[in-house]
Amino acid sequence: MKTVYDGFLADIYDYCPYFRDRGKEAVFYLNELGSQYSNILELGTATGSLTIPLAEAGYMVDTVDFSEDMHRIARRKAADSAQDISGKINYILADVVYFNPQKKYGAVMIPDSLLTIFPEKEKRERILRMCYDALEEGGTLILDVYQPIERIIEKGSHKEHSRFRGKNKEVYLVTVNHEVDINEQLHSCVYHYKKWRPADDAEDEISIPITYRYLYPAEVEEALRKTGFHSIQVTEIFDGNINFITAKK
C-alpha cells in the first residue's frame, strides 16, 4: 500500500529545506548511547539519516518504516557507505503503531519528531507502551520532538515560500500553507511543490497534506511517566527548535 511518504516525498526528502537537516540529530543519539548498547530499535527509518550513522558506529539496528520508498533510499545510502554495514541493518516494513517487536533491545530510538505525526493520543500512548515493552531492564528510550512554532500558533494560519534543488539539480518551488487548531493542538500543513521550468506544466506539481500534533515537553514527560519510564531528561538543541528526550526503563 502506497503512503504519503512514498514516491515524490521520499525522493526529495534529503533535499527539501523542511526535512533535509534532520540528520543533524544523529550526533546527539550517538553521544547518548555511548558503548553500553549493541542492539537498537529505530522507529521511523525515513531515508536513514540516523540508521546509517548507527550502523557505521557498530550498532546492530532493526529499523521500522511503513514506506517502501523510504527503505529503498535508505538501502541505497547504506550501500554507498564507506564502511561495509550491510549486515548491521534489518529493515522492517511495518506501521510503527501496530508493530510488535519479537525481541528485547538495549535502546529504542524515535527520531524525526515521529510522535507528532499521530494526532490521536491513543496511538502515541500505544507507541510508547510498545517501546517500554521492547526495552531490556535498564534500557534507554531516546526521541526528539520539534518545538511548537509559537509564531504560527499565535497567528493561526501562515503561508511561506521556499525553493531547493533536487538530486539532479532540478529546481523546485515550495509553498507551505499552515493552519492551526489551538484547542486540539493540531498543526495542518499542505506542502505544494512545483518544478520550475520556463513554461508552467501542471504535471510537475504535487500537493502533500500532513497534520502534526504539536507537543510540549511537559506533555511528553507526563506520557513517559504514565508509561512507566523514569530518569527523564529534556534538552533543547538547535537553538531551542528541538527537544531531545531520554528516559529509562
PDB file of C-alpha atoms in Angstrom:
ATOM      1  CA  MET A   1       0.000   0.000   0.000  1.00  0.00           C
ATOM      2  CA  LYS A   2       1.400   3.387  -1.011  1.00  0.00           C
ATOM      3  CA  THR A   3       1.738   6.040   1.678  1.00  0.00           C
ATOM      4  CA  VAL A   4       2.178   9.827   1.624  1.00  0.00           C
ATOM      5  CA  TYR A   5       5.898   9.215   2.178  1.00  0.00           C
ATOM      6  CA  ASP A   6       6.289   7.046  -0.921  1.00  0.00           C
ATOM      7  CA  GLY A   7       7.109   8.347  -4.384  1.00  0.00           C
ATOM      8  CA  PHE A   8       7.849  12.055  -4.700  1.00  0.00           C
ATOM      9  CA  LEU A   9       8.272  12.896  -0.998  1.00  0.00           C
ATOM     10  CA  ALA A  10      10.766  10.070  -0.460  1.00  0.00           C
ATOM     11  CA  ASP A  11      12.814  11.187  -3.463  1.00  0.00           C
ATOM     12  CA  ILE A  12      13.107  14.834  -2.364  1.00  0.00           C
ATOM     13  CA  TYR A  13      13.263  14.196   1.399  1.00  0.00           C
ATOM     14  CA  ASP A  14      17.014  14.742   1.701  1.00  0.00           C
ATOM     15  CA  TYR A  15      16.916  17.932  -0.380  1.00  0.00           C
ATOM     16  CA  CYS A  16      13.798  19.796   0.757  1.00  0.00           C
ATOM     17  CA  PRO A  17      14.555  22.517   3.369  1.00  0.00           C
ATOM     18  CA  TYR A  18      11.736  21.243   5.585  1.00  0.00           C
ATOM     19  CA  PHE A  19      13.288  17.790   6.001  1.00  0.00           C
ATOM     20  CA  ARG A  20      16.920  17.737   4.861  1.00  0.00           C
ATOM     21  CA  ASP A  21      18.567  18.903   8.114  1.00  0.00           C
ATOM     22  CA  ARG A  22      17.070  16.161  10.245  1.00  0.00           C
ATOM     23  CA  GLY A  23      20.214  14.059  10.020  1.00  0.00           C
ATOM     24  CA  LYS A  24      21.976  16.549  12.295  1.00  0.00           C
ATOM     25  CA  GLU A  25      20.327  14.936  15.310  1.00  0.00           C
ATOM     26  CA  ALA A  26      22.389  11.751  14.832  1.00  0.00           C
ATOM     27  CA  VAL A  27      25.295  13.105  16.872  1.00  0.00           C
ATOM     28  CA  PHE A  28      23.030  13.553  19.907  1.00  0.00           C
ATOM     29  CA  TYR A  29      21.753   9.975  19.674  1.00  0.00           C
ATOM     30  CA  LEU A  30      25.271   8.596  19.330  1.00  0.00           C
ATOM     31  CA  ASN A  31      26.593  10.644  22.252  1.00  0.00           C
ATOM     32  CA  GLU A  32      23.759   9.407  24.459  1.00  0.00           C
ATOM     33  CA  LEU A  33      24.244   5.764  23.501  1.00  0.00           C
ATOM     34  CA  GLY A  34      27.960   5.590  24.160  1.00  0.00           C
ATOM     35  CA  SER A  35      29.205   1.980  24.116  1.00  0.00           C
ATOM     36  CA  GLN A  36      26.765   0.436  26.575  1.00  0.00           C
ATOM     37  CA  TYR A  37      24.331  -0.955  23.992  1.00  0.00           C
ATOM     38  CA  SER A  38      24.743  -3.149  20.936  1.00  0.00           C
ATOM     39  CA  ASN A  39      21.247  -3.749  19.571  1.00  0.00           C
ATOM     40  CA  ILE A  40      18.968  -0.826  18.666  1.00  0.00           C
ATOM     41  CA  LEU A  41      15.341  -0.499  17.573  1.00  0.00           C
ATOM     42  CA  GLU A  42      14.620   2.562  15.433  1.00  0.00           C
ATOM     43  CA  LEU A  43      11.041   3.645  14.757  1.00  0.00           C
ATOM     44  CA  GLY A  44      10.796   5.626  11.536  1.00  0.00           C
ATOM     45  CA  THR A  45      13.646   4.882   9.149  1.00  0.00           C
ATOM     46  CA  ALA A  46      12.863   7.741   6.767  1.00  0.00           C
ATOM     47  CA  THR A  47      15.872   7.943   4.434  1.00  0.00           C
ATOM     48  CA  GLY A  48      18.278   6.517   7.007  1.00  0.00           C
ATOM     49  CA  SER A  49      19.712   9.762   8.399  1.00  0.00           C
ATOM     50  CA  LEU A  50      20.033   8.097  11.819  1.00  0.00           C
ATOM     51  CA  THR A  51      20.064   4.459  10.681  1.00  0.00           C
ATOM     52  CA  ILE A  52      23.282   4.760   8.681  1.00  0.00           C
ATOM     53  CA  PRO A  53      25.340   6.547  11.394  1.00  0.00           C
ATOM     54  CA  LEU A  54      24.158   3.992  13.981  1.00  0.00           C
ATOM     55  CA  ALA A  55      25.303   1.097  11.805  1.00  0.00           C
ATOM     56  CA  GLU A  56      28.575   2.845  10.963  1.00  0.00           C
ATOM     57  CA  ALA A  57      29.187   3.246  14.707  1.00  0.00           C
ATOM     58  CA  GLY A  58      28.926  -0.521  15.106  1.00  0.00           C
ATOM     59  CA  TYR A  59      25.370  -0.959  16.378  1.00  0.00           C
ATOM     60  CA  MET A  60      23.009  -3.659  15.137  1.00  0.00           C
ATOM     61  CA  VAL A  61      19.862  -1.824  14.047  1.00  0.00           C
ATOM     62  CA  ASP A  62      16.306  -3.048  13.464  1.00  0.00           C
ATOM     63  CA  THR A  63      14.621  -0.117  11.723  1.00  0.00           C
ATOM     64  CA  VAL A  64      10.882   0.157  11.097  1.00  0.00           C
ATOM     65  CA  ASP A  65       9.034   2.221   8.497  1.00  0.00           C
ATOM     66  CA  PHE A  66       5.830   1.747   6.517  1.00  0.00           C
ATOM     67  CA  SER A  67       7.199   3.362   3.359  1.00  0.00           C
ATOM     68  CA  GLU A  68       8.845   1.050   0.842  1.00  0.00           C
ATOM     69  CA  ASP A  69      10.417   4.017  -0.941  1.00  0.00           C
ATOM     70  CA  MET A  70      11.972   5.379   2.236  1.00  0.00           C
ATOM     71  CA  HIS A  71      13.556   1.966   2.787  1.00  0.00           C
ATOM     72  CA  ARG A  72      14.692   1.907  -0.844  1.00  0.00           C
ATOM     73  CA  ILE A  73      16.580   5.168  -0.408  1.00  0.00           C
ATOM     74  CA  ALA A  74      17.999   4.159   2.988  1.00  0.00           C
ATOM     75  CA  ARG A  75      19.274   0.890   1.475  1.00  0.00           C
ATOM     76  CA  ARG A  76      20.944   2.792  -1.352  1.00  0.00           C
ATOM     77  CA  LYS A  77      22.627   5.158   1.087  1.00  0.00           C
ATOM     78  CA  ALA A  78      23.784   2.226   3.202  1.00  0.00           C
ATOM     79  CA  ALA A  79      25.294   0.608   0.101  1.00  0.00           C
ATOM     80  CA  ASP A  80      27.148   3.869  -0.620  1.00  0.00           C
ATOM     81  CA  SER A  81      28.643   3.990   2.880  1.00  0.00           C
ATOM     82  CA  ALA A  82      32.435   3.917   3.101  1.00  0.00           C
ATOM     83  CA  GLN A  83      32.012   1.019   5.545  1.00  0.00           C
ATOM     84  CA  ASP A  84      30.501  -2.403   4.957  1.00  0.00           C
ATOM     85  CA  ILE A  85      27.339  -2.116   7.057  1.00  0.00           C
ATOM     86  CA  SER A  86      25.145  -4.465   5.025  1.00  0.00           C
ATOM     87  CA  GLY A  87      24.869  -6.960   7.879  1.00  0.00           C
ATOM     88  CA  LYS A  88      24.150  -4.406  10.572  1.00  0.00           C
ATOM     89  CA  ILE A  89      20.735  -3.125   9.408  1.00  0.00           C
ATOM     90  CA  ASN A  90      17.489  -5.108   9.396  1.00  0.00           C
ATOM     91  CA  TYR A  91      14.759  -3.225   7.504  1.00  0.00           C
ATOM     92  CA  ILE A  92      11.245  -3.947   8.776  1.00  0.00           C
ATOM     93  CA  LEU A  93       8.299  -2.773   6.651  1.00  0.00           C
ATOM     94  CA  ALA A  94       5.523  -2.110   9.165  1.00  0.00           C
ATOM     95  CA  ASP A  95       3.322   0.562  10.712  1.00  0.00           C
ATOM     96  CA  VAL A  96       5.053   1.628  13.929  1.00  0.00           C
ATOM     97  CA  VAL A  97       1.689   1.999  15.674  1.00  0.00           C
ATOM     98  CA  TYR A  98       0.945  -1.705  15.331  1.00  0.00           C
ATOM     99  CA  PHE A  99       4.474  -3.094  15.232  1.00  0.00           C
ATOM    100  CA  ASN A 100       5.082  -5.950  17.686  1.00  0.00           C
ATOM    101  CA  PRO A 101       8.806  -6.476  18.414  1.00  0.00           C
ATOM    102  CA  GLN A 102       9.902 -10.075  18.720  1.00  0.00           C
ATOM    103  CA  LYS A 103      12.927  -9.408  20.930  1.00  0.00           C
ATOM    104  CA  LYS A 104      14.320  -7.007  23.513  1.00  0.00           C
ATOM    105  CA  TYR A 105      16.623  -4.075  22.789  1.00  0.00           C
ATOM    106  CA  GLY A 106      19.151  -2.100  24.774  1.00  0.00           C
ATOM    107  CA  ALA A 107      17.839   1.157  23.320  1.00  0.00           C
ATOM    108  CA  VAL A 108      14.892   2.380  21.276  1.00  0.00           C
ATOM    109  CA  MET A 109      15.077   5.493  19.064  1.00  0.00           C
ATOM    110  CA  ILE A 110      12.171   7.655  17.848  1.00  0.00           C
ATOM    111  CA  PRO A 111      13.790  10.251  15.560  1.00  0.00           C
ATOM    112  CA  ASP A 112      12.381  12.857  13.171  1.00  0.00           C
ATOM    113  CA  SER A 113       9.741  14.002  15.661  1.00  0.00           C
ATOM    114  CA  LEU A 114       7.777  10.883  14.736  1.00  0.00           C
ATOM    115  CA  LEU A 115       5.336  11.125  17.652  1.00  0.00           C
ATOM    116  CA  THR A 116       3.972  14.418  16.326  1.00  0.00           C
ATOM    117  CA  ILE A 117       2.575  12.869  13.132  1.00  0.00           C
ATOM    118  CA  PHE A 118      -0.033  10.978  15.179  1.00  0.00           C
ATOM    119  CA  PRO A 119      -2.831  13.354  16.206  1.00  0.00           C
ATOM    120  CA  GLU A 120      -4.549  10.564  18.159  1.00  0.00           C
ATOM    121  CA  LYS A 121      -3.429  10.309  21.790  1.00  0.00           C
ATOM    122  CA  GLU A 122      -4.211   6.589  21.815  1.00  0.00           C
ATOM    123  CA  LYS A 123      -1.686   5.947  19.046  1.00  0.00           C
ATOM    124  CA  ARG A 124       1.064   7.912  20.777  1.00  0.00           C
ATOM    125  CA  GLU A 125       0.421   6.037  24.008  1.00  0.00           C
ATOM    126  CA  ARG A 126       0.452   2.719  22.151  1.00  0.00           C
ATOM    127  CA  ILE A 127       3.837   3.529  20.602  1.00  0.00           C
ATOM    128  CA  LEU A 128       5.354   4.471  23.973  1.00  0.00           C
ATOM    129  CA  ARG A 129       3.987   1.306  25.573  1.00  0.00           C
ATOM    130  CA  MET A 130       5.478  -0.751  22.764  1.00  0.00           C
ATOM    131  CA  CYS A 131       8.840   0.967  23.301  1.00  0.00           C
ATOM    132  CA  TYR A 132       8.719   0.229  27.036  1.00  0.00           C
ATOM    133  CA  ASP A 133       7.897  -3.427  26.463  1.00  0.00           C
ATOM    134  CA  ALA A 134      10.622  -3.747  23.789  1.00  0.00           C
ATOM    135  CA  LEU A 135      13.374  -2.480  26.095  1.00  0.00           C
ATOM    136  CA  GLU A 136      15.572  -4.585  28.307  1.00  0.00           C
ATOM    137  CA  GLU A 137      15.535  -3.680  32.004  1.00  0.00           C
ATOM    138  CA  GLY A 138      17.647  -0.552  32.365  1.00  0.00           C
ATOM    139  CA  GLY A 139      17.324   0.177  28.651  1.00  0.00           C
ATOM    140  CA  THR A 140      17.022   3.681  27.233  1.00  0.00           C
ATOM    141  CA  LEU A 141      14.392   5.382  25.094  1.00  0.00           C
ATOM    142  CA  ILE A 142      15.695   8.321  23.065  1.00  0.00           C
ATOM    143  CA  LEU A 143      13.498  10.584  20.968  1.00  0.00           C
ATOM    144  CA  ASP A 144      13.338  14.077  19.576  1.00  0.00           C
ATOM    145  CA  VAL A 145      10.288  16.313  19.311  1.00  0.00           C
ATOM    146  CA  TYR A 146      10.154  19.584  17.415  1.00  0.00           C
ATOM    147  CA  GLN A 147       9.183  22.603  19.481  1.00  0.00           C
ATOM    148  CA  PRO A 148       5.757  24.053  18.645  1.00  0.00           C
ATOM    149  CA  ILE A 149       6.198  27.053  16.325  1.00  0.00           C
ATOM    150  CA  GLU A 150       4.716  29.758  18.511  1.00  0.00           C
ATOM    151  CA  ARG A 151       4.651  32.471  15.838  1.00  0.00           C
ATOM    152  CA  ILE A 152       2.390  30.299  13.677  1.00  0.00           C
ATOM    153  CA  ILE A 153       0.260  29.180  16.615  1.00  0.00           C
ATOM    154  CA  GLU A 154      -0.371  32.802  17.563  1.00  0.00           C
ATOM    155  CA  LYS A 155      -1.369  33.754  14.012  1.00  0.00           C
ATOM    156  CA  GLY A 156      -3.495  30.645  13.442  1.00  0.00           C
ATOM    157  CA  SER A 157      -2.522  30.477   9.778  1.00  0.00           C
ATOM    158  CA  HIS A 158       0.569  31.223   7.771  1.00  0.00           C
ATOM    159  CA  LYS A 159       1.931  30.833   4.257  1.00  0.00           C
ATOM    160  CA  GLU A 160       5.599  30.602   3.357  1.00  0.00           C
ATOM    161  CA  HIS A 161       7.664  30.018   0.234  1.00  0.00           C
ATOM    162  CA  SER A 162      10.998  28.383  -0.400  1.00  0.00           C
ATOM    163  CA  ARG A 163      12.982  26.641  -3.115  1.00  0.00           C
ATOM    164  CA  PHE A 164      15.577  23.909  -3.369  1.00  0.00           C
ATOM    165  CA  ARG A 165      17.459  21.768  -5.861  1.00  0.00           C
ATOM    166  CA  GLY A 166      16.791  18.047  -6.149  1.00  0.00           C
ATOM    167  CA  LYS A 167      19.202  15.189  -6.753  1.00  0.00           C
ATOM    168  CA  ASN A 168      19.630  16.072 -10.424  1.00  0.00           C
ATOM    169  CA  LYS A 169      19.874  19.829  -9.731  1.00  0.00           C
ATOM    170  CA  GLU A 170      16.313  20.491 -10.868  1.00  0.00           C
ATOM    171  CA  VAL A 171      14.737  23.472  -9.064  1.00  0.00           C
ATOM    172  CA  TYR A 172      11.559  23.065  -7.017  1.00  0.00           C
ATOM    173  CA  LEU A 173       9.405  25.904  -5.714  1.00  0.00           C
ATOM    174  CA  VAL A 174       7.637  25.152  -2.428  1.00  0.00           C
ATOM    175  CA  THR A 175       4.610  26.817  -0.872  1.00  0.00           C
ATOM    176  CA  VAL A 176       3.503  25.680   2.582  1.00  0.00           C
ATOM    177  CA  ASN A 177       0.089  26.589   3.964  1.00  0.00           C
ATOM    178  CA  HIS A 178      -0.093  26.284   7.759  1.00  0.00           C
ATOM    179  CA  GLU A 179      -3.365  26.091   9.679  1.00  0.00           C
ATOM    180  CA  VAL A 180      -3.508  25.656  13.464  1.00  0.00           C
ATOM    181  CA  ASP A 181      -6.315  24.363  15.663  1.00  0.00           C
ATOM    182  CA  ILE A 182      -5.131  25.697  19.014  1.00  0.00           C
ATOM    183  CA  ASN A 183      -7.747  23.782  21.016  1.00  0.00           C
ATOM    184  CA  GLU A 184      -6.744  20.393  19.626  1.00  0.00           C
ATOM    185  CA  GLN A 185      -3.055  21.343  19.242  1.00  0.00           C
ATOM    186  CA  LEU A 186      -3.193  20.348  15.586  1.00  0.00           C
ATOM    187  CA  HIS A 187      -0.884  21.905  13.013  1.00  0.00           C
ATOM    188  CA  SER A 188      -2.009  21.086   9.475  1.00  0.00           C
ATOM    189  CA  CYS A 189       0.403  21.726   6.625  1.00  0.00           C
ATOM    190  CA  VAL A 190      -0.120  21.465   2.880  1.00  0.00           C
ATOM    191  CA  TYR A 191       3.216  21.305   1.066  1.00  0.00           C
ATOM    192  CA  HIS A 192       2.796  22.336  -2.576  1.00  0.00           C
ATOM    193  CA  TYR A 193       5.761  21.528  -4.812  1.00  0.00           C
ATOM    194  CA  LYS A 194       6.247  22.761  -8.346  1.00  0.00           C
ATOM    195  CA  LYS A 195       9.194  22.010 -10.586  1.00  0.00           C
ATOM    196  CA  TRP A 196      10.460  25.255 -12.062  1.00  0.00           C
ATOM    197  CA  ARG A 197      10.592  25.498 -15.845  1.00  0.00           C
ATOM    198  CA  PRO A 198      10.116  28.334 -18.350  1.00  0.00           C
ATOM    199  CA  ALA A 199       6.521  27.343 -19.066  1.00  0.00           C
ATOM    200  CA  ASP A 200       4.018  26.217 -16.453  1.00  0.00           C
ATOM    201  CA  ASP A 201       3.301  22.494 -16.509  1.00  0.00           C
ATOM    202  CA  ALA A 202       0.596  21.187 -14.165  1.00  0.00           C
ATOM    203  CA  GLU A 203       2.003  17.667 -14.412  1.00  0.00           C
ATOM    204  CA  ASP A 204       5.071  18.847 -12.483  1.00  0.00           C
ATOM    205  CA  GLU A 205       3.050  19.945  -9.441  1.00  0.00           C
ATOM    206  CA  ILE A 206       2.069  18.000  -6.364  1.00  0.00           C
ATOM    207  CA  SER A 207       0.409  18.836  -3.026  1.00  0.00           C
ATOM    208  CA  ILE A 208       1.063  16.790   0.099  1.00  0.00           C
ATOM    209  CA  PRO A 209      -1.017  17.332   3.275  1.00  0.00           C
ATOM    210  CA  ILE A 210       0.430  16.385   6.679  1.00  0.00           C
ATOM    211  CA  THR A 211      -1.136  17.070  10.083  1.00  0.00           C
ATOM    212  CA  TYR A 212       1.032  17.263  13.193  1.00  0.00           C
ATOM    213  CA  ARG A 213       0.020  17.195  16.850  1.00  0.00           C
ATOM    214  CA  TYR A 214       2.418  19.693  18.400  1.00  0.00           C
ATOM    215  CA  LEU A 215       3.713  18.517  21.780  1.00  0.00           C
ATOM    216  CA  TYR A 216       5.161  20.495  24.685  1.00  0.00           C
ATOM    217  CA  PRO A 217       7.965  18.969  26.828  1.00  0.00           C
ATOM    218  CA  ALA A 218       5.789  18.648  29.945  1.00  0.00           C
ATOM    219  CA  GLU A 219       3.196  16.765  27.910  1.00  0.00           C
ATOM    220  CA  VAL A 220       5.787  14.266  26.652  1.00  0.00           C
ATOM    221  CA  GLU A 221       7.252  13.827  30.133  1.00  0.00           C
ATOM    222  CA  GLU A 222       3.812  13.083  31.561  1.00  0.00           C
ATOM    223  CA  ALA A 223       3.145  10.477  28.867  1.00  0.00           C
ATOM    224  CA  LEU A 224       6.517   8.821  29.536  1.00  0.00           C
ATOM    225  CA  ARG A 225       5.939   8.659  33.316  1.00  0.00           C
ATOM    226  CA  LYS A 226       2.461   7.275  32.766  1.00  0.00           C
ATOM    227  CA  THR A 227       4.003   4.507  30.650  1.00  0.00           C
ATOM    228  CA  GLY A 228       6.479   3.626  33.404  1.00  0.00           C
ATOM    229  CA  PHE A 229       9.663   5.406  32.328  1.00  0.00           C
ATOM    230  CA  HIS A 230      11.872   7.230  34.829  1.00  0.00           C
ATOM    231  CA  SER A 231      15.033   9.387  34.848  1.00  0.00           C
ATOM    232  CA  ILE A 232      13.503  11.533  32.097  1.00  0.00           C
ATOM    233  CA  GLN A 233      15.729  14.287  30.754  1.00  0.00           C
ATOM    234  CA  VAL A 234      14.790  17.012  28.256  1.00  0.00           C
ATOM    235  CA  THR A 235      17.458  19.013  26.424  1.00  0.00           C
ATOM    236  CA  GLU A 236      16.822  21.793  23.933  1.00  0.00           C
ATOM    237  CA  ILE A 237      19.031  21.586  20.857  1.00  0.00           C
ATOM    238  CA  PHE A 238      19.443  23.588  17.641  1.00  0.00           C
ATOM    239  CA  ASP A 239      18.647  26.952  19.233  1.00  0.00           C
ATOM    240  CA  GLY A 240      15.616  25.555  21.011  1.00  0.00           C
ATOM    241  CA  ASN A 241      13.952  24.205  17.856  1.00  0.00           C
ATOM    242  CA  ILE A 242      14.063  20.601  19.035  1.00  0.00           C
ATOM    243  CA  ASN A 243      13.587  18.862  22.381  1.00  0.00           C
ATOM    244  CA  PHE A 244      15.909  15.878  22.770  1.00  0.00           C
ATOM    245  CA  ILE A 245      14.426  13.494  25.344  1.00  0.00           C
ATOM    246  CA  THR A 246      15.853  10.435  27.104  1.00  0.00           C
ATOM    247  CA  ALA A 247      14.132   8.072  29.540  1.00  0.00           C
ATOM    248  CA  LYS A 248      14.985   4.810  31.306  1.00  0.00           C
ATOM    249  CA  LYS A 249      13.065   1.589  31.817  1.00  0.00           C
TER     250      LYS A 249
END
